Every structure is written in C-alpha cells, then in structure tokens.
C-alpha cells in the first residue's frame, strides 16, 4: 500500500472502500474513500482516519512514509465513524499522542469509544505549531454534525475540509486533474443533496469563513482532492447552499394500476410544453438517494401516490420522510394521485409539503382511471399555473 504525495511532506494515507454500495441508506454506486492525511514536519500529524475495517490499509500507507509510532497529533475533524473508526486501534500504538478536536468532537469521541485520550480541544482561529507549519482550525458546525471542523495549513495553502466538498467515489485517482469533472460534480452534488442539504445557512457561514484563506488545494475526507477545479466546486456550493435551482422539474411517483403513472406523464407534458426539463422517477425502480440528485436542482417537485388503505403507498411515505428531513427550500410542489373511493393520498402529501414551507401548485386527484380527455385537461391546467422558459 502506497501513500500518495499531495505536497511536500503531506501525503494521502486513506482507505479505498471499493465495494461500498450503501452509506447509511445512501446508495454509493461508485464506492467511496475515507481520506486520512499525514503531515511530516517537526511534529508528525495525522488528519482523520478511516473506517475501522480499513485500519490496516491506512497503517500500511502511513508506514510507507514513517513509523506510525512517530505520530504526535491525531486531528479528528469529525467524530462520525467513517473518519474516527480507526482512532481506537491507532491510539493503542501511540498512547501518548494528542487527539486534537473540537469541543463537541471530544464529547462525541468519548461517547463513541469511552476512552480518555490526551485530548486538546480547539475552536475557530486556534493554531498549533508543528515545526515549519502552523495549522489553523475552522469550525464547520452542522456541516453536517455539531463537531465538524476543517484544518488549514497556510504554508501549503491546503484546507482539509472533512465532509465538505466530498464525494463518494472509489478510485485510484486522487486529484481532480486525473478524473472526469462531470462525474466529480455529479457525485459532489449527490453528496450535498443527501448529506448537507439541510444545512445551507451553515454552509454559507463556512464559505464566508474560508474567504480570507489562500487555498490552492481542498482535501476533503471522501473522494477526489480539488486542485484545478476549486472555483467550480465553490460555485456549485454557493448555489446549493442558497437553494438556487434550475428551471427544471422532478416528478416522483409510485403507482398500483398505472393511473397515477398516467397523471405523472400528463404533468410531464405540461412542463415540457413550457420548455421546462423534466426527470421522472418511479419509486419502485429508483432509490430515493438517487432522486435527490435531481431534486436539489429542481424548481418544481411533483409527487404522486394512489390511495391505499386510506393512506399513501409506503414507497412514497419513505421518500416524503427523507425529503422532509433534507428540507429543500424555495421550490414549488405539486401533489397528485388517483383513488377509488376515499382519496386521502393527495391531501396527505400536500400537508407535508405545507409543513415543509414549499409553494403549492394546485393538486391533482382523479378517480379510478383518467381518460384521454381528463389527462389533456390536467396538462392544460398545469400549463396555466406555471411560467416556463417560453411560457
Ligand atoms: Fe464522512 Fe459525516 O462523515
């Protein structure tokens, strides 16, 4: 196992999780990495670790550069176990090392592992001198846990940003100069949509806090390291954090006897007639985390369910729970569905949209199977409600 040189005396020593396909419910079709970084200065510093089952891989990469027993500081930018999971075994090797973390980080690490390591807590603006370098800490509270922080080296113009700017990608490539930018942005978007979306205002604060720093490398805790495309990813983060959308519609539904599906298609026709791009997803076929990649850039969210047992379908309920938690803002929403006799589904969806503070379009409810005339009417009614690029 080889370490990868990032800059003079700075190395990537992380682990590659090639077969990861589900990250606590988020589908990770491209796998992931847990990025740990080693700085060899007068003091030796390890920034973050890896999931517990990749400990040996991390240790082998560290050993490619130095004897791991020489590590003086372990900086824990984030308690979540994909980054802290190897600290317990590592500290058995280096019991006198200092574990540097935020105050919530210390609390979290103690609660996770029940150990009394040599903790040093830091906050925004605190620095530690490690020889030729000074490391500065910047809190990233709620991006996406209370303990998150970033570590900055002015000498190297590098920020170790932890989850911020990360992507779930397993690859041999480490740098954005080596990897297709469109896939990189797509995975960064999916990561943001599924992990960071509820915390837009906190992300905006972090982006503001980073402005004074000269940065030529962003080294996140997952995926590829940003060097050449920093303006692009910062620009995307500004848009996502501000809930800025494109003139685009995402239509999501489940269906029993294809009536709700027919309505979904009639809705699609309305948006397309107004030159608004659509994505359509049947919840039986697509995972909710994949759908979020489109929701994040959509101005319109349409969600449909037939009524089943006076309720919505479980797949729709699952998506709604997920969507509500991720809390997209500044969007218009439309509820739709067919029913046989009681017809509660549309109202249930609409009530949750209201709780989410979305702007409601008139909902669509049809009994049994909508005929061609009804579907045409649905298309026309929606067209009359929406603007559109040429509308
Ligand atoms: Fe990559 Fe919040 O852990």
mmCIF file of C-alpha atoms and ligand atoms in Angstrom:
data_model
loop_
_atom_site.group_PDB
_atom_site.id
_atom_site.type_symbol
_atom_site.label_atom_id
_atom_site.label_comp_id
_atom_site.label_asym_id
_atom_site.label_seq_id
_atom_site.Cartn_x
_atom_site.Cartn_y
_atom_site.Cartn_z
ATOM 1 C CA UNK A 1 0.000 0.000 0.000
ATOM 2 C CA UNK A 2 1.487 3.299 -1.091
ATOM 3 C CA UNK A 3 0.954 6.751 0.301
ATOM 4 C CA UNK A 4 0.227 9.440 -2.294
ATOM 5 C CA UNK A 5 2.178 12.674 -2.099
ATOM 6 C CA UNK A 6 -0.100 15.723 -2.075
ATOM 7 C CA UNK A 7 2.514 18.368 -1.376
ATOM 8 C CA UNK A 8 5.994 18.428 0.142
ATOM 9 C CA UNK A 9 5.696 16.431 3.410
ATOM 10 C CA UNK A 10 1.933 15.963 3.016
ATOM 11 C CA UNK A 11 0.545 12.578 1.989
ATOM 12 C CA UNK A 12 -2.790 10.912 1.410
ATOM 13 C CA UNK A 13 -2.835 7.773 3.572
ATOM 14 C CA UNK A 14 -6.548 6.892 3.443
ATOM 15 C CA UNK A 15 -8.531 3.785 2.614
ATOM 16 C CA UNK A 16 -10.480 2.912 -0.519
ATOM 17 C CA UNK A 17 -13.866 1.246 0.006
ATOM 18 C CA UNK A 18 -14.299 -0.208 -3.461
ATOM 19 C CA UNK A 19 -17.382 -2.280 -2.621
ATOM 20 C CA UNK A 20 -19.346 0.236 -0.565
ATOM 21 C CA UNK A 21 -22.813 0.448 -2.096
ATOM 22 C CA UNK A 22 -24.869 1.738 0.809
ATOM 23 C CA UNK A 23 -23.685 4.503 3.130
ATOM 24 C CA UNK A 24 -26.279 4.578 5.919
ATOM 25 C CA UNK A 25 -29.081 4.419 3.373
ATOM 26 C CA UNK A 26 -27.441 6.479 0.626
ATOM 27 C CA UNK A 27 -26.640 4.394 -2.460
ATOM 28 C CA UNK A 28 -22.970 4.746 -3.313
ATOM 29 C CA UNK A 29 -22.709 3.050 -6.691
ATOM 30 C CA UNK A 30 -19.164 4.327 -7.167
ATOM 31 C CA UNK A 31 -17.910 3.230 -3.729
ATOM 32 C CA UNK A 32 -16.037 5.709 -1.548
ATOM 33 C CA UNK A 33 -12.787 6.600 0.147
ATOM 34 C CA UNK A 34 -12.048 7.736 3.680
ATOM 35 C CA UNK A 35 -9.250 10.216 3.298
ATOM 36 C CA UNK A 36 -6.619 10.431 6.005
ATOM 37 C CA UNK A 37 -3.694 12.804 5.564
ATOM 38 C CA UNK A 38 -0.206 12.616 7.029
ATOM 39 C CA UNK A 39 1.982 15.673 7.597
ATOM 40 C CA UNK A 40 5.625 15.011 8.424
ATOM 41 C CA UNK A 41 7.097 18.128 9.973
ATOM 42 C CA UNK A 42 8.999 18.589 13.239
ATOM 43 C CA UNK A 43 5.880 17.022 14.665
ATOM 44 C CA UNK A 44 4.073 14.274 12.789
ATOM 45 C CA UNK A 45 0.361 14.806 12.280
ATOM 46 C CA UNK A 46 -2.407 12.526 11.049
ATOM 47 C CA UNK A 47 -5.592 14.274 9.944
ATOM 48 C CA UNK A 48 -8.614 11.971 10.320
ATOM 49 C CA UNK A 49 -8.556 8.194 9.984
ATOM 50 C CA UNK A 50 -10.640 5.598 8.123
ATOM 51 C CA UNK A 51 -13.494 3.172 8.829
ATOM 52 C CA UNK A 52 -12.369 0.528 11.294
ATOM 53 C CA UNK A 53 -12.163 -2.238 8.697
ATOM 54 C CA UNK A 54 -9.655 -0.276 6.610
ATOM 55 C CA UNK A 55 -7.279 0.365 9.524
ATOM 56 C CA UNK A 56 -4.596 -1.989 8.166
ATOM 57 C CA UNK A 57 -4.713 -0.286 4.787
ATOM 58 C CA UNK A 58 -4.256 3.131 6.405
ATOM 59 C CA UNK A 59 -1.447 1.872 8.616
ATOM 60 C CA UNK A 60 0.362 0.360 5.638
ATOM 61 C CA UNK A 61 0.177 3.670 3.778
ATOM 62 C CA UNK A 62 1.470 5.585 6.822
ATOM 63 C CA UNK A 63 4.272 3.021 7.195
ATOM 64 C CA UNK A 64 5.229 3.692 3.577
ATOM 65 C CA UNK A 65 6.386 7.140 4.805
ATOM 66 C CA UNK A 66 7.227 6.871 8.513
ATOM 67 C CA UNK A 67 6.989 4.608 11.518
ATOM 68 C CA UNK A 68 3.381 5.159 12.694
ATOM 69 C CA UNK A 69 4.660 5.280 16.278
ATOM 70 C CA UNK A 70 6.136 8.688 15.440
ATOM 71 C CA UNK A 71 2.705 10.311 15.130
ATOM 72 C CA UNK A 72 2.414 13.155 17.663
ATOM 73 C CA UNK A 73 -1.004 14.541 16.801
ATOM 74 C CA UNK A 74 -4.173 12.886 15.541
ATOM 75 C CA UNK A 75 -6.522 15.608 14.349
ATOM 76 C CA UNK A 76 -10.121 14.432 14.391
ATOM 77 C CA UNK A 77 -12.010 16.854 12.175
ATOM 78 C CA UNK A 78 -15.205 14.827 12.603
ATOM 79 C CA UNK A 79 -16.475 12.188 15.024
ATOM 80 C CA UNK A 80 -18.585 10.169 12.564
ATOM 81 C CA UNK A 81 -17.157 6.670 12.473
ATOM 82 C CA UNK A 82 -16.136 6.668 8.830
ATOM 83 C CA UNK A 83 -13.394 9.091 9.957
ATOM 84 C CA UNK A 84 -12.819 8.264 13.618
ATOM 85 C CA UNK A 85 -13.291 4.498 13.415
ATOM 86 C CA UNK A 86 -9.573 3.714 13.400
ATOM 87 C CA UNK A 87 -8.568 6.084 16.222
ATOM 88 C CA UNK A 88 -9.071 3.409 18.938
ATOM 89 C CA UNK A 89 -6.636 0.953 17.345
ATOM 90 C CA UNK A 90 -4.205 3.660 16.300
ATOM 91 C CA UNK A 91 -4.013 5.136 19.793
ATOM 92 C CA UNK A 92 -3.111 1.701 21.177
ATOM 93 C CA UNK A 93 0.041 2.120 19.099
ATOM 94 C CA UNK A 94 0.588 5.754 20.100
ATOM 95 C CA UNK A 95 -0.928 6.125 23.594
ATOM 96 C CA UNK A 96 0.865 9.420 24.223
ATOM 97 C CA UNK A 97 -0.330 11.124 21.053
ATOM 98 C CA UNK A 98 -2.561 14.182 21.370
ATOM 99 C CA UNK A 99 -6.034 13.922 19.865
ATOM 100 C CA UNK A 100 -6.943 17.372 18.570
ATOM 101 C CA UNK A 101 -10.620 18.007 18.051
ATOM 102 C CA UNK A 102 -13.414 20.493 18.670
ATOM 103 C CA UNK A 103 -15.185 20.597 21.996
ATOM 104 C CA UNK A 104 -18.241 18.716 20.601
ATOM 105 C CA UNK A 105 -15.692 16.438 18.964
ATOM 106 C CA UNK A 106 -14.187 15.464 22.317
ATOM 107 C CA UNK A 107 -17.657 14.844 23.720
ATOM 108 C CA UNK A 108 -18.563 12.732 20.696
ATOM 109 C CA UNK A 109 -15.336 10.712 20.697
ATOM 110 C CA UNK A 110 -15.708 9.947 24.411
ATOM 111 C CA UNK A 111 -19.322 8.879 23.833
ATOM 112 C CA UNK A 112 -18.408 6.662 20.893
ATOM 113 C CA UNK A 113 -15.317 4.965 22.253
ATOM 114 C CA UNK A 114 -15.320 5.513 26.036
ATOM 115 C CA UNK A 115 -11.625 6.381 26.032
ATOM 116 C CA UNK A 116 -9.755 9.165 27.798
ATOM 117 C CA UNK A 117 -7.197 10.040 25.165
ATOM 118 C CA UNK A 118 -4.931 13.086 25.534
ATOM 119 C CA UNK A 119 -7.482 15.490 24.162
ATOM 120 C CA UNK A 120 -6.726 19.023 23.056
ATOM 121 C CA UNK A 121 -9.816 20.949 22.070
ATOM 122 C CA UNK A 122 -9.701 23.761 19.549
ATOM 123 C CA UNK A 123 -12.067 26.309 18.052
ATOM 124 C CA UNK A 124 -12.077 28.638 15.057
ATOM 125 C CA UNK A 125 -8.834 30.588 14.835
ATOM 126 C CA UNK A 126 -6.857 28.325 17.180
ATOM 127 C CA UNK A 127 -3.493 27.209 15.856
ATOM 128 C CA UNK A 128 -0.912 24.571 16.608
ATOM 129 C CA UNK A 129 2.698 24.886 15.566
ATOM 130 C CA UNK A 130 4.166 21.678 14.192
ATOM 131 C CA UNK A 131 7.559 22.981 13.028
ATOM 132 C CA UNK A 132 7.714 24.714 9.669
ATOM 133 C CA UNK A 133 3.945 24.870 9.659
ATOM 134 C CA UNK A 134 1.163 26.294 11.693
ATOM 135 C CA UNK A 135 -2.183 24.524 11.457
ATOM 136 C CA UNK A 136 -5.297 26.673 11.872
ATOM 137 C CA UNK A 137 -8.716 25.317 12.746
ATOM 138 C CA UNK A 138 -12.067 26.469 11.392
ATOM 139 C CA UNK A 139 -15.280 25.155 12.890
ATOM 140 C CA UNK A 140 -17.797 23.791 10.393
ATOM 141 C CA UNK A 141 -20.657 23.276 12.875
ATOM 142 C CA UNK A 142 -23.550 21.327 11.365
ATOM 143 C CA UNK A 143 -21.791 20.682 8.083
ATOM 144 C CA UNK A 144 -23.091 18.230 8.908
ATOM 145 C CA UNK A 145 -22.552 17.317 12.614
ATOM 146 C CA UNK A 146 -22.012 19.683 15.576
ATOM 147 C CA UNK A 147 -18.349 18.663 15.807
ATOM 148 C CA UNK A 148 -17.225 19.147 12.206
ATOM 149 C CA UNK A 149 -14.184 21.305 11.652
ATOM 150 C CA UNK A 150 -11.568 21.966 8.973
ATOM 151 C CA UNK A 151 -7.792 22.196 9.329
ATOM 152 C CA UNK A 152 -5.791 24.711 7.275
ATOM 153 C CA UNK A 153 -2.065 24.960 6.553
ATOM 154 C CA UNK A 154 -1.110 28.438 5.382
ATOM 155 C CA UNK A 155 2.343 27.315 4.296
ATOM 156 C CA UNK A 156 0.816 24.775 1.902
ATOM 157 C CA UNK A 157 -2.372 26.682 1.002
ATOM 158 C CA UNK A 158 -4.276 23.492 1.694
ATOM 159 C CA UNK A 159 -7.511 23.037 3.596
ATOM 160 C CA UNK A 160 -8.511 19.660 4.963
ATOM 161 C CA UNK A 161 -12.232 20.279 4.716
ATOM 162 C CA UNK A 162 -13.565 16.954 6.003
ATOM 163 C CA UNK A 163 -17.056 16.102 4.647
ATOM 164 C CA UNK A 164 -17.485 19.485 2.943
ATOM 165 C CA UNK A 165 -16.661 19.242 -0.792
ATOM 166 C CA UNK A 166 -16.500 15.434 -0.559
ATOM 167 C CA UNK A 167 -17.863 12.871 -2.980
ATOM 168 C CA UNK A 168 -18.426 9.129 -2.679
ATOM 169 C CA UNK A 169 -16.013 7.884 -5.316
ATOM 170 C CA UNK A 170 -13.641 4.932 -5.025
ATOM 171 C CA UNK A 171 -10.790 5.339 -7.467
ATOM 172 C CA UNK A 172 -7.063 5.012 -7.958
ATOM 173 C CA UNK A 173 -7.039 8.666 -8.961
ATOM 174 C CA UNK A 174 -6.602 11.155 -6.135
ATOM 175 C CA UNK A 175 -6.726 14.526 -7.893
ATOM 176 C CA UNK A 176 -9.341 16.376 -9.930
ATOM 177 C CA UNK A 177 -6.771 16.752 -12.711
ATOM 178 C CA UNK A 178 -6.990 12.980 -13.225
ATOM 179 C CA UNK A 179 -10.745 12.441 -13.019
ATOM 180 C CA UNK A 180 -13.671 13.457 -15.292
ATOM 181 C CA UNK A 181 -15.034 16.732 -13.940
ATOM 182 C CA UNK A 182 -18.661 15.985 -14.869
ATOM 183 C CA UNK A 183 -18.687 12.813 -12.745
ATOM 184 C CA UNK A 184 -16.903 14.615 -9.943
ATOM 185 C CA UNK A 185 -19.513 17.392 -9.854
ATOM 186 C CA UNK A 186 -22.340 14.844 -10.175
ATOM 187 C CA UNK A 187 -21.070 12.903 -7.146
ATOM 188 C CA UNK A 188 -20.371 16.087 -5.161
ATOM 189 C CA UNK A 189 -23.956 17.151 -5.926
ATOM 190 C CA UNK A 190 -25.351 13.807 -4.821
ATOM 191 C CA UNK A 191 -23.273 14.005 -1.633
ATOM 192 C CA UNK A 192 -24.507 17.519 -0.895
ATOM 193 C CA UNK A 193 -28.147 16.611 -1.696
ATOM 194 C CA UNK A 194 -28.150 13.600 0.617
ATOM 195 C CA UNK A 195 -25.906 14.760 3.459
ATOM 196 C CA UNK A 196 -25.533 18.524 3.568
ATOM 197 C CA UNK A 197 -28.744 19.951 2.084
ATOM 198 C CA UNK A 198 -30.498 20.763 5.397
ATOM 199 C CA UNK A 199 -27.563 22.939 6.464
ATOM 200 C CA UNK A 200 -27.431 25.592 3.745
ATOM 201 C CA UNK A 201 -27.084 28.550 6.095
ATOM 202 C CA UNK A 202 -24.252 26.814 7.976
ATOM 203 C CA UNK A 203 -22.502 26.088 4.662
ATOM 204 C CA UNK A 204 -22.813 29.755 3.747
ATOM 205 C CA UNK A 205 -21.091 30.656 7.036
ATOM 206 C CA UNK A 206 -18.264 28.226 6.294
ATOM 207 C CA UNK A 207 -17.825 29.606 2.771
ATOM 208 C CA UNK A 208 -17.611 33.088 4.306
ATOM 209 C CA UNK A 209 -15.120 31.922 6.959
ATOM 210 C CA UNK A 210 -12.865 30.438 4.279
ATOM 211 C CA UNK A 211 -12.690 33.639 2.222
ATOM 212 C CA UNK A 212 -9.611 35.095 3.982
ATOM 213 C CA UNK A 213 -7.605 31.917 3.360
ATOM 214 C CA UNK A 214 -5.410 31.447 0.344
ATOM 215 C CA UNK A 215 -6.332 27.980 -0.906
ATOM 216 C CA UNK A 216 -4.918 26.039 -3.832
ATOM 217 C CA UNK A 217 -5.920 22.588 -2.597
ATOM 218 C CA UNK A 218 -9.116 21.356 -0.958
ATOM 219 C CA UNK A 219 -8.563 17.936 0.573
ATOM 220 C CA UNK A 220 -11.934 16.515 1.639
ATOM 221 C CA UNK A 221 -12.498 13.372 3.673
ATOM 222 C CA UNK A 222 -14.182 11.490 0.817
ATOM 223 C CA UNK A 223 -13.205 11.072 -2.805
ATOM 224 C CA UNK A 224 -11.099 13.254 -5.030
ATOM 225 C CA UNK A 225 -8.874 16.175 -3.975
ATOM 226 C CA UNK A 226 -9.651 19.540 -5.569
ATOM 227 C CA UNK A 227 -6.734 21.438 -7.095
ATOM 228 C CA UNK A 228 -7.630 22.669 -10.584
ATOM 229 C CA UNK A 229 -11.414 22.961 -10.245
ATOM 230 C CA UNK A 230 -11.739 24.803 -6.942
ATOM 231 C CA UNK A 231 -13.703 27.717 -8.481
ATOM 232 C CA UNK A 232 -16.173 25.232 -9.995
ATOM 233 C CA UNK A 233 -16.886 23.359 -6.761
ATOM 234 C CA UNK A 234 -17.072 26.574 -4.710
ATOM 235 C CA UNK A 235 -19.509 27.975 -7.253
ATOM 236 C CA UNK A 236 -21.683 24.859 -7.007
ATOM 237 C CA UNK A 237 -21.620 25.030 -3.187
ATOM 238 C CA UNK A 238 -22.766 28.656 -3.307
ATOM 239 C CA UNK A 239 -25.730 27.598 -5.481
ATOM 240 C CA UNK A 240 -26.653 24.540 -3.437
ATOM 241 C CA UNK A 241 -26.310 26.320 -0.090
ATOM 242 C CA UNK A 242 -28.506 29.145 -1.391
ATOM 243 C CA UNK A 243 -31.172 26.688 -2.594
ATOM 244 C CA UNK A 244 -30.736 28.092 -6.094
ATOM 245 C CA UNK A 245 -32.474 25.901 -8.650
ATOM 246 C CA UNK A 246 -32.634 25.497 -12.401
ATOM 247 C CA UNK A 247 -35.851 25.772 -14.410
ATOM 248 C CA UNK A 248 -36.365 22.047 -14.045
ATOM 249 C CA UNK A 249 -38.998 19.655 -12.744
ATOM 250 C CA UNK A 250 -38.622 16.342 -10.907
ATOM 251 C CA UNK A 251 -41.689 14.094 -10.954
ATOM 252 C CA UNK A 252 -41.703 11.227 -8.465
ATOM 253 C CA UNK A 253 -44.446 8.651 -8.047
ATOM 254 C CA UNK A 254 -45.481 5.137 -7.278
ATOM 255 C CA UNK A 255 -48.480 3.506 -8.886
ATOM 256 C CA UNK A 256 -50.739 0.459 -8.419
ATOM 257 C CA UNK A 257 -52.672 0.136 -11.685
ATOM 258 C CA UNK A 258 -50.858 2.863 -13.710
ATOM 259 C CA UNK A 259 -53.454 5.596 -13.180
ATOM 260 C CA UNK A 260 -51.101 7.699 -11.045
ATOM 261 C CA UNK A 261 -48.413 6.978 -13.642
ATOM 262 C CA UNK A 262 -50.687 8.356 -16.366
ATOM 263 C CA UNK A 263 -51.117 11.552 -14.361
ATOM 264 C CA UNK A 264 -47.323 11.756 -13.964
ATOM 265 C CA UNK A 265 -46.955 11.664 -17.744
ATOM 266 C CA UNK A 266 -49.663 14.306 -18.210
ATOM 267 C CA UNK A 267 -47.773 16.520 -15.753
ATOM 268 C CA UNK A 268 -44.552 15.918 -17.672
ATOM 269 C CA UNK A 269 -46.281 17.013 -20.894
ATOM 270 C CA UNK A 270 -47.327 20.280 -19.256
ATOM 271 C CA UNK A 271 -43.790 21.137 -18.169
ATOM 272 C CA UNK A 272 -42.270 20.081 -21.478
ATOM 273 C CA UNK A 273 -44.828 22.180 -23.359
ATOM 274 C CA UNK A 274 -43.470 25.102 -21.354
ATOM 275 C CA UNK A 275 -39.887 24.112 -22.246
ATOM 276 C CA UNK A 276 -39.123 23.069 -18.684
ATOM 277 C CA UNK A 277 -36.916 19.989 -18.460
ATOM 278 C CA UNK A 278 -38.322 17.003 -16.535
ATOM 279 C CA UNK A 279 -36.967 13.954 -14.774
ATOM 280 C CA UNK A 280 -39.473 11.224 -13.889
ATOM 281 C CA UNK A 281 -38.864 8.546 -11.288
ATOM 282 C CA UNK A 282 -40.961 5.533 -10.330
ATOM 283 C CA UNK A 283 -40.155 4.849 -6.681
ATOM 284 C CA UNK A 284 -40.328 1.102 -7.279
ATOM 285 C CA UNK A 285 -37.370 1.408 -9.635
ATOM 286 C CA UNK A 286 -35.163 4.203 -8.315
ATOM 287 C CA UNK A 287 -33.589 4.733 -4.924
ATOM 288 C CA UNK A 288 -34.568 7.870 -3.029
ATOM 289 C CA UNK A 289 -30.943 8.983 -2.680
ATOM 290 C CA UNK A 290 -30.528 8.957 -6.473
ATOM 291 C CA UNK A 291 -33.685 11.042 -6.884
ATOM 292 C CA UNK A 292 -32.288 13.688 -4.519
ATOM 293 C CA UNK A 293 -29.532 14.435 -7.060
ATOM 294 C CA UNK A 294 -32.244 15.898 -9.293
ATOM 295 C CA UNK A 295 -34.411 17.385 -6.565
ATOM 296 C CA UNK A 296 -31.555 19.646 -5.471
ATOM 297 C CA UNK A 297 -31.520 21.500 -8.786
ATOM 298 C CA UNK A 298 -35.273 21.376 -9.459
ATOM 299 C CA UNK A 299 -37.548 24.363 -9.112
ATOM 300 C CA UNK A 300 -40.583 22.058 -9.224
ATOM 301 C CA UNK A 301 -41.148 18.856 -7.231
ATOM 302 C CA UNK A 302 -44.213 16.778 -8.129
ATOM 303 C CA UNK A 303 -45.081 13.758 -6.012
ATOM 304 C CA UNK A 304 -47.807 11.239 -6.690
ATOM 305 C CA UNK A 305 -49.384 8.328 -4.890
ATOM 306 C CA UNK A 306 -52.609 6.413 -5.279
ATOM 307 C CA UNK A 307 -54.682 5.973 -2.148
ATOM 308 C CA UNK A 308 -54.120 2.630 -0.450
ATOM 309 C CA UNK A 309 -55.936 1.796 2.789
ATOM 310 C CA UNK A 310 -56.795 5.480 3.299
ATOM 311 C CA UNK A 311 -53.114 6.374 3.025
ATOM 312 C CA UNK A 312 -50.194 6.797 0.634
ATOM 313 C CA UNK A 313 -48.016 3.967 -0.637
ATOM 314 C CA UNK A 314 -45.103 3.047 1.670
ATOM 315 C CA UNK A 315 -42.538 3.932 -1.008
ATOM 316 C CA UNK A 316 -43.998 7.452 -1.252
ATOM 317 C CA UNK A 317 -44.088 7.741 2.518
ATOM 318 C CA UNK A 318 -40.419 6.787 2.689
ATOM 319 C CA UNK A 319 -39.481 9.371 0.057
ATOM 320 C CA UNK A 320 -41.538 12.078 1.789
ATOM 321 C CA UNK A 321 -39.880 11.375 5.147
ATOM 322 C CA UNK A 322 -36.461 11.596 3.514
ATOM 323 C CA UNK A 323 -37.355 14.733 1.554
ATOM 324 C CA UNK A 324 -38.790 16.489 4.597
ATOM 325 C CA UNK A 325 -35.646 15.774 6.592
ATOM 326 C CA UNK A 326 -33.407 17.119 3.837
ATOM 327 C CA UNK A 327 -35.589 20.243 3.770
ATOM 328 C CA UNK A 328 -35.162 21.735 0.288
ATOM 329 C CA UNK A 329 -36.391 25.327 0.165
ATOM 330 C CA UNK A 330 -37.569 27.841 -2.451
ATOM 331 C CA UNK A 331 -39.368 25.233 -4.548
ATOM 332 C CA UNK A 332 -42.867 24.775 -5.909
ATOM 333 C CA UNK A 333 -44.541 21.461 -5.175
ATOM 334 C CA UNK A 334 -47.452 19.577 -6.630
ATOM 335 C CA UNK A 335 -49.262 16.551 -5.160
ATOM 336 C CA UNK A 336 -51.136 14.149 -7.377
ATOM 337 C CA UNK A 337 -52.692 10.712 -7.411
ATOM 338 C CA UNK A 338 -55.625 8.535 -8.334
ATOM 339 C CA UNK A 339 -58.071 6.941 -5.950
ATOM 340 C CA UNK A 340 -61.003 4.534 -5.904
ATOM 341 C CA UNK A 341 -63.395 5.741 -3.212
ATOM 342 C CA UNK A 342 -61.754 7.547 -0.255
ATOM 343 C CA UNK A 343 -58.886 9.506 -1.880
ATOM 344 C CA UNK A 344 -56.745 10.677 1.055
ATOM 345 C CA UNK A 345 -53.327 10.328 -0.609
ATOM 346 C CA UNK A 346 -53.091 13.731 -2.268
ATOM 347 C CA UNK A 347 -54.111 15.569 0.915
ATOM 348 C CA UNK A 348 -51.533 13.659 2.948
ATOM 349 C CA UNK A 349 -48.743 14.623 0.540
ATOM 350 C CA UNK A 350 -49.956 18.197 0.346
ATOM 351 C CA UNK A 351 -49.997 18.574 4.133
ATOM 352 C CA UNK A 352 -46.369 17.524 4.351
ATOM 353 C CA UNK A 353 -45.435 19.907 1.528
ATOM 354 C CA UNK A 354 -47.141 22.657 3.560
ATOM 355 C CA UNK A 355 -45.190 21.707 6.686
ATOM 356 C CA UNK A 356 -42.031 21.952 4.577
ATOM 357 C CA UNK A 357 -42.915 25.500 3.542
ATOM 358 C CA UNK A 358 -42.991 24.711 -0.177
ATOM 359 C CA UNK A 359 -45.114 26.783 -2.541
ATOM 360 C CA UNK A 360 -48.056 24.636 -3.558
ATOM 361 C CA UNK A 361 -49.398 24.280 -7.072
ATOM 362 C CA UNK A 362 -52.997 23.076 -7.382
ATOM 363 C CA UNK A 363 -53.064 19.367 -6.629
ATOM 364 C CA UNK A 364 -54.451 16.741 -8.997
ATOM 365 C CA UNK A 365 -56.784 13.989 -7.935
ATOM 366 C CA UNK A 366 -58.586 11.613 -10.254
ATOM 367 C CA UNK A 367 -60.992 8.770 -9.502
ATOM 368 C CA UNK A 368 -60.077 5.380 -10.947
ATOM 369 C CA UNK A 369 -58.559 5.567 -14.457
ATOM 370 C CA UNK A 370 -58.144 9.025 -16.039
ATOM 371 C CA UNK A 371 -59.209 9.012 -19.698
ATOM 372 C CA UNK A 372 -57.524 10.948 -22.505
ATOM 373 C CA UNK A 373 -59.816 13.928 -22.044
ATOM 374 C CA UNK A 374 -59.039 14.135 -18.348
ATOM 375 C CA UNK A 375 -55.294 13.787 -18.957
ATOM 376 C CA UNK A 376 -55.389 16.572 -21.540
ATOM 377 C CA UNK A 377 -57.241 18.735 -19.044
ATOM 378 C CA UNK A 378 -54.576 18.036 -16.389
ATOM 379 C CA UNK A 379 -51.837 19.094 -18.816
ATOM 380 C CA UNK A 380 -53.653 22.311 -19.683
ATOM 381 C CA UNK A 381 -54.427 23.153 -16.062
ATOM 382 C CA UNK A 382 -50.794 22.813 -15.055
ATOM 383 C CA UNK A 383 -49.585 24.806 -18.035
ATOM 384 C CA UNK A 384 -51.857 27.620 -16.892
ATOM 385 C CA UNK A 385 -50.238 27.572 -13.445
ATOM 386 C CA UNK A 386 -46.561 27.558 -14.359
ATOM 387 C CA UNK A 387 -44.328 30.019 -16.134
ATOM 388 C CA UNK A 388 -41.683 28.350 -18.228
ATOM 389 C CA UNK A 389 -38.786 29.325 -20.407
ATOM 390 C CA UNK A 390 -41.051 30.270 -23.273
ATOM 391 C CA UNK A 391 -44.231 30.393 -21.248
HETATM 392 FE FE1 LIG B 1 -17.924 11.291 6.167
HETATM 393 FE FE2 LIG B 1 -20.017 12.780 8.373
HETATM 394 O O1 LIG B 1 -18.819 11.502 7.779
#
